[in-house]
């Protein structure tokens, strides 16, 4: 599955969720379960690539601001949530995490430290689709081990960028000015 097909799957699930009011992750699992197992594994591979590409300090700082804190696990959920927003928002966040200050859900939740955009279940769509197809909870993980080549397991690493103290409001405001103004400004 190439990256365009991956994003087409995400966009189709977003459209399906919007038209049925079903949760995005459930629609995504349903759509993946209609695909051959090989494609589900390829989807998971692309998901890991785009998920890993957001593993940066500036994106983590945005998650920290929005959530009023952000653990390692929560940061995984946040990155999954950014993917669930679709390609356009993903590309914006990847280029400039501060652009999240313009996202309607972030604007609405500003100051409440709501875990808006933190979407854990999106991470498990491929395994959920495999379980639906096979009836076995561990079927995906067994197939995944066979699918991954040893040289692929850590091939998607990216640089984290420059670390900084997320609790330093002035540094956070310098690095993420719009998001800091939206969130920190509403907490003062």
Coordinates of C-alpha atoms in Angstrom, one line a residue:
X1 CA 0.0 0.0 0.0
X2 CA 1.5 3.3 -1.0
X3 CA 1.1 6.5 1.0
X4 CA -1.7 7.8 -1.2
X5 CA -3.7 4.7 -0.8
X6 CA -3.1 4.8 3.0
X7 CA -4.5 8.4 3.1
X8 CA -7.4 7.4 0.9
X9 CA -8.3 4.7 3.5
X10 CA -8.2 7.3 6.2
X11 CA -10.3 9.8 4.2
X12 CA -12.9 7.2 3.3
X13 CA -13.2 6.3 7.0
X14 CA -13.6 9.9 7.9
X15 CA -16.3 10.3 5.3
X16 CA -18.0 7.1 6.5
X17 CA -17.9 8.3 10.1
X18 CA -19.3 11.7 9.2
X19 CA -22.2 10.2 7.2
X20 CA -23.2 7.6 9.8
X21 CA -22.2 9.2 13.0
X22 CA -20.3 6.0 13.8
X23 CA -16.9 6.4 15.6
X24 CA -14.1 6.9 13.1
X25 CA -12.1 4.0 14.5
X26 CA -15.0 1.6 14.1
X27 CA -15.5 2.7 10.5
X28 CA -11.8 2.3 9.8
X29 CA -11.8 -1.2 11.2
X30 CA -14.8 -2.1 9.0
X31 CA -13.1 -0.7 5.9
X32 CA -9.8 -2.5 6.7
X33 CA -11.7 -5.8 7.3
X34 CA -13.0 -5.7 3.8
X35 CA -9.4 -5.7 2.4
X36 CA -7.0 -8.7 2.0
X37 CA -4.8 -9.4 5.0
X38 CA -1.7 -8.3 3.1
X39 CA -3.2 -4.9 2.6
X40 CA -4.1 -4.6 6.2
X41 CA -0.4 -5.3 7.1
X42 CA 0.7 -2.8 4.5
X43 CA -1.8 -0.2 6.0
X44 CA -0.2 -0.9 9.5
X45 CA 3.3 -0.4 8.0
X46 CA 2.2 3.0 6.5
X47 CA 0.5 3.9 9.8
X48 CA 3.7 3.3 11.7
X49 CA 5.6 5.4 9.3
X50 CA 3.4 8.5 9.5
X51 CA 2.9 7.9 13.3
X52 CA 6.7 7.8 13.8
X53 CA 7.2 10.9 11.7
X54 CA 5.3 12.9 14.3
X55 CA 7.6 11.7 17.1
X56 CA 9.2 15.1 17.6
X57 CA 9.6 17.5 20.6
X58 CA 7.6 20.3 18.9
X59 CA 4.6 18.0 18.2
X60 CA 4.9 16.6 21.8
X61 CA 4.9 20.2 23.1
X62 CA 1.6 20.9 21.2
X63 CA 0.1 17.7 22.7
X64 CA 1.3 18.8 26.1
X65 CA -0.3 22.2 25.8
X66 CA -3.6 20.8 24.4
X67 CA -3.8 18.0 27.0
X68 CA -2.5 19.9 30.0
X69 CA 0.3 17.4 30.1
X70 CA 1.2 14.4 28.0
X71 CA 2.9 11.1 28.9
X72 CA 4.6 8.8 26.4
X73 CA 1.5 6.7 26.0
X74 CA -0.7 9.8 25.6
X75 CA 1.7 11.1 23.0
X76 CA 1.1 7.9 21.0
X77 CA -2.6 8.5 21.2
X78 CA -2.2 12.2 20.2
X79 CA -0.2 11.2 17.1
X80 CA -2.9 8.7 16.2
X81 CA -5.5 11.4 16.6
X82 CA -3.6 13.7 14.3
X83 CA -3.6 10.9 11.7
X84 CA -7.4 10.5 12.2
X85 CA -7.8 14.2 11.2
X86 CA -6.8 13.3 7.7
X87 CA -4.0 14.1 5.3
X88 CA -4.5 17.8 5.2
X89 CA -4.3 18.4 8.9
X90 CA -1.6 15.8 9.3
X91 CA 0.6 17.6 6.7
X92 CA -0.1 20.9 8.5
X93 CA 0.8 19.6 11.9
X94 CA 3.9 17.8 10.5
X95 CA 5.1 21.1 8.9
X96 CA 4.0 23.3 11.8
X97 CA 2.5 21.9 15.0
X98 CA 1.5 25.5 16.0
X99 CA -1.1 25.3 13.2
X100 CA -3.3 23.2 15.6
X101 CA -4.3 26.6 17.1
X102 CA -6.6 26.8 14.1
X103 CA -8.3 23.4 14.5
X104 CA -11.9 23.8 15.6
X105 CA -11.7 21.1 18.2
X106 CA -8.6 22.6 19.7
X107 CA -10.1 26.1 19.7
X108 CA -13.3 24.7 21.4
X109 CA -11.4 22.8 24.0
X110 CA -8.8 25.5 24.8
X111 CA -8.3 26.1 28.5
X112 CA -10.1 22.9 29.5
X113 CA -7.1 20.6 29.1
X114 CA -9.3 18.2 27.3
X115 CA -7.7 15.3 25.6
X116 CA -9.1 16.4 22.3
X117 CA -7.2 14.8 19.4
X118 CA -6.0 12.0 21.7
X119 CA -7.4 8.9 20.0
X120 CA -6.0 5.6 21.3
X121 CA -8.3 3.3 19.4
X122 CA -7.0 4.4 16.0
X123 CA -3.7 2.7 16.8
X124 CA -5.5 -0.7 16.9
X125 CA -7.5 -0.5 13.7
X126 CA -5.3 -3.0 11.8
X127 CA -5.4 -5.5 14.7
X128 CA -9.2 -5.0 15.0
X129 CA -9.7 -5.7 11.4
X130 CA -7.6 -8.9 11.6
X131 CA -9.6 -10.0 14.6
X132 CA -12.8 -9.4 12.8
X133 CA -11.6 -11.5 9.8
X134 CA -10.1 -14.4 11.8
X135 CA -12.0 -14.3 15.1
X136 CA -8.6 -14.5 16.9
X137 CA -7.3 -11.6 19.0
X138 CA -3.7 -12.3 18.4
X139 CA -3.9 -13.0 14.6
X140 CA -2.6 -9.6 13.6
X141 CA 0.4 -9.8 15.8
X142 CA 1.4 -13.2 14.5
X143 CA 1.0 -12.0 10.9
X144 CA 2.8 -8.8 11.7
X145 CA 5.9 -10.6 13.0
X146 CA 6.0 -12.6 9.8
X147 CA 5.4 -9.5 7.7
X148 CA 8.1 -7.3 9.2
X149 CA 11.6 -7.8 8.1
X150 CA 14.3 -7.3 10.7
X151 CA 15.8 -4.3 8.8
X152 CA 12.3 -2.6 8.8
X153 CA 11.7 -2.7 12.5
X154 CA 13.6 0.5 13.3
X155 CA 13.8 2.0 9.8
X156 CA 11.2 4.7 10.4
X157 CA 13.0 6.7 13.1
X158 CA 13.2 10.5 12.7
X159 CA 15.0 13.1 14.6
X160 CA 13.2 14.5 17.6
X161 CA 14.5 18.0 17.1
X162 CA 15.6 20.3 19.9
X163 CA 14.3 19.4 23.4
X164 CA 12.9 22.0 25.7
X165 CA 11.0 22.3 28.9
X166 CA 7.3 22.2 28.1
X167 CA 6.5 23.8 31.5
X168 CA 8.5 26.9 30.5
X169 CA 5.6 29.1 29.3
X170 CA 8.0 31.7 27.7
X171 CA 9.9 29.0 25.8
X172 CA 6.7 27.3 24.7
X173 CA 5.2 30.6 23.7
X174 CA 8.3 31.3 21.6
X175 CA 8.1 27.9 19.8
X176 CA 4.3 27.5 19.5
X177 CA 3.1 31.2 19.7
X178 CA -0.5 30.7 18.4
X179 CA -1.2 27.5 20.4
X180 CA 0.4 29.0 23.6
X181 CA -1.7 32.2 23.2
X182 CA -4.8 30.1 22.7
X183 CA -4.3 27.7 25.6
X184 CA -2.0 29.5 28.1
X185 CA -3.8 32.8 27.5
X186 CA -7.1 31.2 28.5
X187 CA -5.6 29.8 31.7
X188 CA -4.5 33.1 33.1

